[in-house]
CSV table of C-alpha atoms and ligand atoms in Angstrom, one decimal:
chain,number,residue,atom,x,y,z
F,1,MET,CA,91.9,139.8,17.7
F,2,PHE,CA,93.9,141.8,15.1
F,3,THR,CA,92.4,143.4,12.2
F,4,ALA,CA,95.2,145.4,11.3
F,5,PHE,CA,98.9,145.8,10.0
F,6,LEU,CA,101.6,148.7,10.3
F,7,ILE,CA,104.4,147.6,7.4
F,8,LYS,CA,107.6,148.8,8.0
F,9,TYR,CA,110.2,149.7,5.4
F,10,ALA,CA,114.0,150.8,6.6
F,11,GLU,CA,115.6,151.2,3.4
F,12,ILE,CA,113.1,153.4,1.0
F,13,GLY,CA,112.9,155.7,4.1
F,14,VAL,CA,115.9,156.8,2.9
F,15,LYS,CA,115.5,158.3,-0.6
F,16,GLY,CA,114.8,161.3,-0.5
F,17,LYS,CA,112.9,163.0,-3.4
F,18,ASN,CA,111.6,159.8,-4.5
F,19,ARG,CA,110.8,158.5,-1.6
F,20,TYR,CA,106.4,158.8,-2.4
F,21,LEU,CA,107.2,156.9,-6.1
F,22,PHE,CA,108.4,153.9,-4.0
F,23,GLU,CA,106.3,154.1,-1.0
F,24,ASP,CA,103.5,154.1,-4.1
F,25,ALA,CA,105.4,151.1,-5.0
F,26,LEU,CA,105.1,149.1,-2.3
F,27,VAL,CA,101.8,149.7,-1.9
F,28,GLN,CA,100.7,148.4,-5.3
F,29,GLN,CA,102.9,145.1,-4.5
F,30,ILE,CA,100.6,144.5,-1.3
F,31,LYS,CA,98.2,144.9,-3.3
F,32,TYR,CA,98.7,142.4,-5.1
F,33,ALA,CA,100.4,140.5,-2.7
F,34,LEU,CA,97.5,140.4,-1.2
F,35,LYS,CA,94.3,139.2,-4.3
F,36,ARG,CA,95.7,135.5,-3.3
F,37,CYS,CA,94.4,136.1,0.6
F,38,GLU,CA,91.3,135.4,1.7
F,39,GLY,CA,89.3,138.1,2.4
F,40,GLU,CA,89.0,142.6,1.6
F,41,PHE,CA,92.1,144.8,2.6
F,42,LYS,CA,92.5,148.5,2.7
F,43,ILE,CA,95.9,150.1,2.1
F,44,ARG,CA,96.4,153.2,3.3
F,45,LYS,CA,99.5,155.8,3.4
F,46,ALA,CA,99.8,157.6,6.2
F,47,GLN,CA,103.1,159.7,8.1
F,48,GLY,CA,105.6,157.4,6.2
F,49,ARG,CA,103.4,154.7,6.8
F,50,ILE,CA,102.0,152.3,5.9
F,51,TYR,CA,98.6,150.7,7.4
F,52,VAL,CA,96.7,147.2,5.7
F,53,ASP,CA,93.3,147.4,7.3
F,54,ALA,CA,91.3,144.1,7.0
F,55,VAL,CA,87.8,144.6,5.9
F,56,GLY,CA,86.1,142.0,7.4
F,57,GLU,CA,87.2,137.7,7.5
F,58,PHE,CA,90.3,136.9,6.6
F,59,ASP,CA,92.9,134.5,7.4
F,60,PHE,CA,96.0,136.5,9.8
F,61,GLU,CA,98.5,133.3,8.7
F,62,GLU,CA,98.5,133.2,4.7
F,63,THR,CA,98.1,137.4,4.7
F,64,VAL,CA,101.4,137.5,7.1
F,65,GLU,CA,102.7,134.3,4.6
F,66,ASN,CA,102.2,136.4,1.8
F,67,LEU,CA,103.1,140.0,3.2
F,68,GLN,CA,106.1,138.2,3.5
F,69,THR,CA,106.3,138.0,0.2
F,70,VAL,CA,106.5,141.6,-1.0
F,71,PHE,CA,110.1,143.4,-1.1
F,72,GLY,CA,110.5,146.6,0.3
F,73,ILE,CA,108.9,145.5,3.2
F,74,SER,CA,111.2,144.8,6.4
F,75,GLY,CA,108.2,144.3,9.4
F,76,ILE,CA,104.9,142.8,9.8
F,77,CYS,CA,103.1,144.2,12.6
F,78,PRO,CA,100.1,142.9,13.8
F,79,VAL,CA,97.9,146.1,15.6
F,80,VAL,CA,95.3,147.3,17.1
F,81,TYR,CA,94.1,150.9,17.5
F,82,VAL,CA,91.7,152.5,18.6
F,83,GLU,CA,90.6,156.3,19.3
F,84,ASP,CA,92.1,158.7,22.1
F,85,GLU,CA,89.2,158.3,24.5
F,86,GLY,CA,91.7,159.6,27.3
F,87,PHE,CA,94.0,157.8,29.3
F,88,GLU,CA,92.2,155.7,31.3
F,89,GLN,CA,90.0,154.0,27.9
F,90,LEU,CA,93.8,153.6,26.6
F,91,SER,CA,94.8,151.3,30.0
F,92,LYS,CA,91.5,149.1,30.0
F,93,THR,CA,92.9,148.5,26.2
F,94,ILE,CA,96.5,148.1,26.7
F,95,VAL,CA,95.4,145.6,29.6
F,96,ASP,CA,93.0,144.3,27.3
F,97,TYR,CA,95.6,143.5,24.7
F,98,MET,CA,98.4,141.8,27.0
F,99,ASP,CA,96.2,139.7,28.6
F,100,ARG,CA,94.8,138.6,24.7
F,101,VAL,CA,98.1,138.5,23.2
F,102,TYR,CA,100.6,137.0,26.0
F,103,PRO,CA,98.4,134.4,27.7
F,104,ASP,CA,101.1,133.7,30.3
F,105,LYS,CA,102.2,136.3,32.5
F,106,ASN,CA,105.6,134.8,33.0
F,107,LYS,CA,107.6,137.6,30.9
F,108,THR,CA,109.4,140.9,31.2
F,109,PHE,CA,108.1,143.9,28.5
F,110,LYS,CA,109.1,147.5,28.2
F,111,VAL,CA,107.2,150.0,26.8
F,112,VAL,CA,108.5,151.8,23.2
F,113,ALA,CA,105.6,154.9,23.8
F,114,ARG,CA,105.6,157.3,21.2
F,115,ARG,CA,104.3,160.7,20.8
F,116,ALA,CA,103.6,161.8,17.2
F,117,ARG,CA,101.5,164.2,17.8
F,118,LYS,CA,102.2,167.0,20.7
F,119,ASN,CA,98.9,168.0,21.9
F,120,TYR,CA,98.2,164.4,23.5
F,121,PRO,CA,98.5,165.3,27.6
F,122,LEU,CA,101.4,162.6,28.9
F,123,ASP,CA,104.7,163.2,27.0
F,124,THR,CA,106.9,160.0,26.5
F,125,MET,CA,108.8,159.0,29.4
F,126,GLU,CA,105.5,159.8,31.3
F,127,LEU,CA,103.3,157.2,29.1
F,128,ASN,CA,106.2,155.5,29.4
F,129,ARG,CA,105.5,154.9,33.3
F,130,GLU,CA,101.8,155.5,33.5
F,131,ILE,CA,101.5,152.5,31.3
F,132,GLY,CA,104.0,150.3,32.6
F,133,GLY,CA,102.0,150.8,36.0
F,134,VAL,CA,98.9,150.3,35.2
F,135,LEU,CA,100.8,146.8,33.6
F,136,LEU,CA,102.4,145.7,36.5
F,137,ASP,CA,98.5,146.4,38.5
F,138,ALA,CA,96.9,144.0,36.3
F,139,PHE,CA,99.8,141.3,36.3
F,140,PRO,CA,102.0,141.0,39.2
F,141,GLN,CA,104.3,138.1,37.1
F,142,LEU,CA,105.1,141.1,35.1
F,143,SER,CA,107.8,142.5,35.3
F,144,VAL,CA,110.1,145.5,34.0
F,145,ASP,CA,113.1,145.2,32.4
F,146,VAL,CA,114.1,147.9,30.0
F,147,HIS,CA,117.9,146.1,28.1
F,148,GLU,CA,116.5,143.0,27.2
F,149,PRO,CA,112.6,142.6,27.3
F,150,ASP,CA,110.6,140.0,26.0
F,151,ILE,CA,107.9,142.0,25.5
F,152,ASN,CA,108.9,145.3,23.3
F,153,LEU,CA,105.0,147.1,23.8
F,154,TYR,CA,104.8,149.8,21.1
F,155,VAL,CA,102.1,152.5,22.0
F,156,GLU,CA,102.3,155.3,19.0
F,157,ILE,CA,99.9,158.2,19.7
F,158,ARG,CA,99.3,159.8,16.5
F,159,GLU,CA,95.4,160.4,15.1
F,160,LYS,CA,94.6,157.4,16.7
F,161,ILE,CA,96.3,155.7,18.9
F,162,TYR,CA,98.2,152.2,17.7
F,163,ILE,CA,99.6,149.4,20.2
F,164,TYR,CA,101.8,146.2,18.8
F,165,SER,CA,104.6,144.1,20.0
F,166,ARG,CA,105.4,142.1,17.2
F,167,ILE,CA,107.8,142.6,14.4
F,168,ILE,CA,107.0,140.0,11.8
F,169,PRO,CA,110.4,140.0,9.9
F,170,GLY,CA,110.0,140.2,6.1
F,171,PRO,CA,111.8,140.0,3.2
F,172,CYS,CA,113.2,143.6,3.4
F,173,GLY,CA,114.6,145.0,-0.2
F,174,MET,CA,113.9,147.4,-2.3
F,175,PRO,CA,109.6,146.6,-4.3
F,176,VAL,CA,109.7,145.8,-7.5
F,177,GLY,CA,109.0,147.9,-10.1
F,178,THR,CA,111.6,149.9,-9.3
F,179,ASN,CA,114.7,149.2,-11.0
F,180,GLY,CA,114.2,148.3,-14.2
F,181,LYS,CA,114.3,144.5,-15.7
F,182,ALA,CA,116.9,142.0,-15.7
F,183,MET,CA,117.0,138.7,-18.5
F,184,LEU,CA,117.7,135.9,-15.4
F,185,LEU,CA,118.7,132.7,-17.4
F,186,LEU,CA,116.7,129.8,-15.6
F,187,SER,CA,117.7,126.7,-15.0
F,188,GLY,CA,115.7,123.2,-13.5
F,189,GLY,CA,119.2,123.4,-10.8
F,190,ILE,CA,119.4,125.4,-7.9
F,191,ASP,CA,121.2,128.4,-7.8
F,192,SER,CA,119.3,130.4,-10.7
F,193,PRO,CA,116.4,130.4,-8.8
F,194,VAL,CA,117.7,131.6,-5.9
F,195,ALA,CA,119.7,134.6,-8.4
F,196,GLY,CA,116.3,135.9,-9.8
F,197,TYR,CA,115.2,135.9,-6.0
F,198,MET,CA,118.5,137.8,-5.1
F,199,ILE,CA,118.6,140.8,-7.8
F,200,SER,CA,114.3,140.9,-7.9
F,201,LYS,CA,114.2,141.6,-4.3
F,202,ARG,CA,116.7,145.0,-5.1
F,203,GLY,CA,113.9,146.3,-6.3
F,204,VAL,CA,114.4,144.8,-10.3
F,205,LYS,CA,111.8,143.4,-12.6
F,206,ILE,CA,112.7,139.8,-15.1
F,207,ASP,CA,111.9,137.5,-17.3
F,208,ALA,CA,113.6,134.5,-17.5
F,209,VAL,CA,114.8,132.9,-20.9
F,210,TYR,CA,115.1,128.5,-20.4
F,211,PHE,CA,117.0,126.2,-22.9
F,212,HIS,CA,115.7,122.8,-23.7
F,213,ALA,CA,116.9,120.1,-25.4
F,214,PRO,CA,113.8,117.8,-26.8
F,215,PRO,CA,113.6,115.3,-27.1
F,216,TYR,CA,117.1,114.5,-24.9
F,217,THR,CA,114.9,116.5,-22.1
F,218,SER,CA,111.4,116.3,-21.7
F,219,GLU,CA,108.5,118.2,-20.6
F,220,ARG,CA,108.8,117.4,-17.0
F,221,ALA,CA,112.5,118.9,-17.0
F,222,LYS,CA,110.5,122.0,-18.5
F,223,GLN,CA,107.3,121.4,-15.7
F,224,LYS,CA,110.0,121.5,-13.5
F,225,VAL,CA,111.5,125.3,-14.8
F,226,VAL,CA,107.5,126.2,-15.1
F,227,ASP,CA,107.4,125.4,-11.5
F,228,LEU,CA,110.3,126.7,-10.2
F,229,ALA,CA,109.5,130.1,-12.1
F,230,ARG,CA,106.0,130.3,-10.6
F,231,GLN,CA,107.8,130.3,-7.1
F,232,VAL,CA,110.2,133.6,-8.3
F,233,SER,CA,106.9,135.2,-9.3
F,234,ARG,CA,105.3,135.6,-6.4
F,235,TYR,CA,108.5,137.5,-4.9
F,236,SER,CA,108.9,138.9,-8.5
F,237,GLY,CA,105.6,139.4,-10.2
F,238,PRO,CA,105.0,137.7,-13.1
F,239,ILE,CA,107.3,136.2,-15.8
F,240,TYR,CA,107.8,136.1,-19.1
F,241,LEU,CA,109.4,132.4,-19.5
F,242,HIS,CA,111.0,132.4,-22.7
F,243,VAL,CA,111.4,128.9,-23.5
F,244,VAL,CA,114.0,128.3,-26.2
F,245,ASN,CA,114.8,124.9,-28.3
F,246,PHE,CA,118.4,124.1,-27.8
F,247,THR,CA,119.2,121.3,-29.5
F,248,ASP,CA,120.2,122.1,-33.1
F,249,ILE,CA,122.3,124.1,-31.7
F,250,GLN,CA,123.1,122.0,-29.1
F,251,LEU,CA,123.8,119.0,-31.6
F,252,ALA,CA,125.8,121.1,-33.7
F,253,ILE,CA,128.7,121.9,-31.3
F,254,TYR,CA,128.4,118.2,-30.8
F,255,GLU,CA,129.0,117.3,-33.8
F,256,LYS,CA,131.7,120.4,-35.1
F,257,CYS,CA,133.9,121.8,-31.5
F,258,PRO,CA,136.1,119.4,-29.4
F,259,HIS,CA,134.4,117.8,-26.6
F,260,GLU,CA,136.0,119.2,-23.6
F,261,GLU,CA,135.1,122.0,-24.9
F,262,LEU,CA,131.4,122.0,-25.6
F,263,THR,CA,130.1,123.1,-21.7
F,264,ILE,CA,131.8,126.7,-22.2
F,265,ILE,CA,130.9,127.1,-26.6
F,266,MET,CA,127.4,125.8,-25.6
F,267,ARG,CA,127.3,128.6,-23.1
F,268,ARG,CA,128.2,131.1,-24.6
F,269,TYR,CA,125.5,130.4,-27.2
F,270,MET,CA,123.3,131.0,-24.4
F,271,MET,CA,124.6,133.9,-22.9
F,272,LYS,CA,124.0,135.1,-27.0
F,273,ILE,CA,120.8,133.8,-27.5
F,274,ALA,CA,119.6,135.3,-23.7
F,275,GLU,CA,121.1,139.0,-24.8
F,276,LYS,CA,119.2,138.9,-28.2
F,277,ILE,CA,116.2,138.3,-26.2
F,278,ALA,CA,117.1,141.0,-23.2
F,279,ARG,CA,117.7,143.3,-25.5
F,280,ASP,CA,114.0,143.1,-27.9
F,281,THR,CA,112.5,143.1,-24.3
F,282,GLU,CA,114.1,146.5,-22.8
F,283,CYS,CA,115.9,144.0,-20.0
F,284,LEU,CA,119.1,146.3,-19.4
F,285,GLY,CA,121.0,142.9,-18.0
F,286,LEU,CA,121.7,139.2,-17.9
F,287,ILE,CA,120.9,136.9,-14.3
F,288,THR,CA,122.8,134.3,-13.8
F,289,GLY,CA,123.1,131.8,-11.1
F,290,GLU,CA,127.1,131.5,-11.8
F,291,SER,CA,129.9,130.6,-8.6
F,292,ILE,CA,133.0,131.3,-8.6
F,293,GLY,CA,134.7,127.4,-8.8
F,294,GLN,CA,131.3,125.3,-8.6
F,295,VAL,CA,132.4,123.0,-11.9
F,296,ALA,CA,134.6,123.2,-14.6
F,297,SER,CA,132.5,125.5,-16.5
F,298,GLN,CA,132.6,128.5,-13.6
F,299,THR,CA,136.6,129.2,-12.8
F,300,MET,CA,137.8,132.4,-13.3
F,301,HIS,CA,138.8,130.7,-16.8
F,302,SER,CA,135.8,129.8,-17.5
F,303,LEU,CA,133.5,132.9,-17.2
F,304,TYR,CA,136.0,134.6,-18.1
F,305,ALA,CA,135.1,132.9,-22.1
F,306,THR,CA,131.2,132.7,-21.3
F,307,ASN,CA,131.8,136.7,-20.4
F,308,GLU,CA,133.0,137.3,-23.4
F,309,VAL,CA,130.5,137.2,-26.0
F,310,CYS,CA,127.7,139.8,-23.8
F,311,THR,CA,127.5,143.4,-23.9
F,312,LEU,CA,125.0,143.5,-21.4
F,313,PRO,CA,125.9,143.9,-17.6
F,314,VAL,CA,125.9,140.2,-16.7
F,315,TYR,CA,124.2,139.7,-12.8
F,316,ARG,CA,125.1,136.7,-10.9
F,317,PRO,CA,124.2,137.4,-7.7
F,318,CYS,CA,125.3,134.1,-6.1
F,319,ILE,CA,129.0,134.3,-7.1
F,320,GLY,CA,130.8,134.0,-3.2
F,321,LEU,CA,128.3,132.6,-2.1
F,322,ASP,CA,129.1,128.8,-1.0
F,323,LYS,CA,126.7,125.0,-2.5
F,324,GLN,CA,125.8,125.4,1.4
F,325,GLU,CA,124.5,129.5,1.2
F,326,ILE,CA,122.2,128.7,-2.0
F,327,VAL,CA,120.8,125.7,-0.7
F,328,GLU,CA,119.9,127.9,2.3
F,329,ILE,CA,118.3,130.4,0.3
F,330,SER,CA,116.9,127.9,-1.7
F,331,GLU,CA,114.9,126.2,1.1
F,332,LYS,CA,114.1,129.9,2.6
F,333,ILE,CA,112.1,131.0,-0.7
F,334,GLY,CA,110.9,127.3,-1.2
F,335,THR,CA,112.6,126.4,-4.4
F,336,TYR,CA,115.1,123.3,-3.0
F,337,GLU,CA,112.1,121.0,-3.4
F,338,THR,CA,111.9,121.8,-6.9
F,339,SER,CA,115.8,122.2,-7.8
F,340,ILE,CA,116.2,118.8,-6.4
F,341,GLN,CA,113.8,117.0,-8.6
F,342,PRO,CA,115.8,114.3,-10.4
F,343,TYR,CA,115.0,115.5,-14.4
F,344,GLU,CA,118.0,115.9,-16.5
F,345,ASP,CA,119.2,119.2,-17.6
F,346,CYS,CA,120.5,120.4,-21.3
F,347,CYS,CA,123.8,120.7,-19.8
F,348,THR,CA,123.8,117.1,-18.7
F,349,ILE,CA,123.3,115.6,-21.6
F,350,PHE,CA,126.2,116.3,-23.2
F,351,VAL,CA,128.7,116.6,-21.1
F,352,ALA,CA,132.3,115.9,-21.9
F,353,LYS,CA,134.2,113.5,-19.1
F,354,HIS,CA,137.0,116.1,-19.0
F,355,PRO,CA,136.1,119.2,-19.6
F,356,VAL,CA,138.5,122.4,-19.6
F,357,THR,CA,139.4,124.2,-15.9
F,358,LYS,CA,140.9,126.6,-17.5
F,359,PRO,CA,139.3,127.5,-21.4
F,360,ASN,CA,141.9,128.9,-23.9
F,361,LEU,CA,139.9,131.9,-25.7
F,362,GLU,CA,141.9,131.8,-28.7
F,363,TYR,CA,141.0,128.2,-29.5
F,364,ILE,CA,137.5,128.6,-28.6
F,365,LYS,CA,136.9,131.0,-31.1
F,366,ARG,CA,138.8,129.0,-33.4
F,367,HIS,CA,136.7,126.2,-32.4
F,368,GLU,CA,133.8,128.3,-32.8
F,369,GLU,CA,134.7,128.7,-36.4
F,370,ASN,CA,133.7,125.5,-37.0
F,371,LEU,CA,130.8,126.2,-37.2
F,372,THR,CA,130.2,129.6,-39.3
F,373,GLY,CA,127.4,128.4,-41.7
F,374,VAL,CA,125.6,126.9,-40.1
F,375,ILE,CA,125.1,128.2,-36.6
F,376,GLU,CA,123.7,131.3,-37.6
F,377,GLY,CA,120.4,129.5,-39.6
F,378,LEU,CA,120.3,127.7,-36.1
F,379,LEU,CA,120.5,131.2,-33.5
F,380,GLU,CA,117.6,132.4,-36.1
F,381,THR,CA,115.4,129.5,-36.0
F,382,ALA,CA,116.1,129.2,-32.1
F,383,LEU,CA,114.9,132.9,-31.8
F,384,SER,CA,111.9,132.7,-34.6
F,385,THR,CA,110.9,129.2,-33.0
F,386,LYS,CA,110.8,130.1,-28.9
F,387,GLU,CA,107.5,130.1,-27.0
F,388,LEU,CA,106.4,132.6,-24.5
F,389,LEU,CA,104.9,131.6,-21.3
F,390,ILE,CA,104.0,134.5,-18.5
F,391,VAL,CA,103.7,132.6,-15.1
F,392,ARG,CA,101.6,133.8,-12.6
F,393,PRO,CA,102.5,133.2,-8.7
F,394,GLU,CA,98.3,132.7,-8.8
F,395,ASP,CA,98.0,130.1,-11.5
Y,401,ATP,P1,121.5,126.0,-12.1
Y,401,ATP,O1,121.7,125.2,-10.5
Y,401,ATP,O2,120.8,127.7,-11.5
Y,401,ATP,O3,120.8,124.9,-12.3
Y,401,ATP,P2,124.7,124.9,-12.4
Y,401,ATP,O4,124.9,125.3,-10.8
Y,401,ATP,O5,124.0,124.1,-12.6
Y,401,ATP,O6,123.5,126.3,-12.1
Y,401,ATP,P3,125.2,125.5,-15.0
Y,401,ATP,O7,124.2,124.3,-15.4
Y,401,ATP,O8,127.2,125.1,-14.8
Y,401,ATP,O9,125.3,125.8,-13.0
Y,401,ATP,O10,124.7,126.8,-15.4
Y,401,ATP,C1,125.1,127.9,-14.8
Y,401,ATP,C2,123.8,128.7,-14.9
Y,401,ATP,O11,124.2,128.9,-16.0
Y,401,ATP,C3,123.0,128.4,-14.6
Y,401,ATP,O12,122.8,129.2,-13.3
Y,401,ATP,C4,121.7,129.7,-15.1
Y,401,ATP,O13,122.2,130.8,-14.8
Y,401,ATP,C5,122.6,129.4,-17.0
Y,401,ATP,N1,121.9,127.7,-17.2
Y,401,ATP,C6,122.5,126.6,-17.0
Y,401,ATP,N2,121.6,126.2,-18.1
Y,401,ATP,C7,120.4,126.5,-18.7
Y,401,ATP,C8,119.5,126.3,-19.2
Y,401,ATP,N3,118.5,125.4,-20.1
Y,401,ATP,N4,118.4,127.6,-19.4
Y,401,ATP,C9,119.0,129.0,-19.0
Y,401,ATP,N5,120.0,129.3,-18.2
Y,401,ATP,C10,120.2,127.4,-17.8
Y,402,MG,MG1,122.1,123.5,-14.0
């Protein structure tokens, strides 16, 4: 019965003069998400509201699901709207609405009227009372509860009259494209896709870099990362995924540096390369899935040593989350099932049995000197041979 949605947005409502920029970005992102859906849609902005109208046939569930990937949306309300043809006609529409949306009438309700057009003959209080009365007459099983009703029935008198009662939660956040771009270090694990999602949620566009180590890591492991990027791109929009061959760098480190420092040194080179690509592509920060203490390479000492090579800000949105909390987000955004597929990642192959948990930065730097003369060329080759994949949600 619904052919339209009222889109609620919270945070972007408070942006003062920039508000229209945020609203326009939101409209763009809604259009983009709806391209993936059956049917044709019209989107219109009116009085601080965004409405999505379906033109002809459309799939309700699919449409809601896709709207739920648009950052900036706090609520999706399936709405019925009618021309103002007097209170009697409105009463009929509302009775019909309640009858169809709530086949089981054993419920409590409350009418929440709003009058954006002050020339309507009834004021808000009168509307609440009158509509409440009409519904109680029509459906004697219904009862009113103004404190905790099962149903909040919203009736908004604007240029047209809007009726809705369901508010399906959106992902909240801010529309992508309103807050610059950052480079995500995307591995095949659980944490980094979640980290990308969280930063993108703040309106940031993301690109990604993946380090692989063929033949130690397989084509399947790489495909897994592409799949994760695709899932994140449902929220973030298209992701430019840079795939860097890290094998020779890893082998050089393995050969010339103490094994208990392998992971840290490797992580430092990953950050260095990621930062170079980030600067070349106008990214203003790096993003990783690190969380304090999760593994040896993520203790405070290790993070200190890793971070030391970066001059761009490094965003680590999972930093204070427990693994279980990260897992919950990954389940919610649909990356978990892919992340737990058992393909090797390039770190697991070269890990030491007893990695340092308190790396000493001076030692690390001294040991990295063993790579002088070799590493420069390897870094150059890694950058010049990188592959660029454009990952889109619809592919
Ligand atoms: P994740 O679940 O994201 O893989 P993790 O718990 O396995 O994280 P690490 O392997 O220590 O942690 O990696 C820490 C972070 O470094 C990752 O979250 C990711 O941002 C980055 N990273 C690790 N390996 C790679 C890789 N092969 N390519 C790109 N980034 C990587
Ligand atoms: Mg990992």
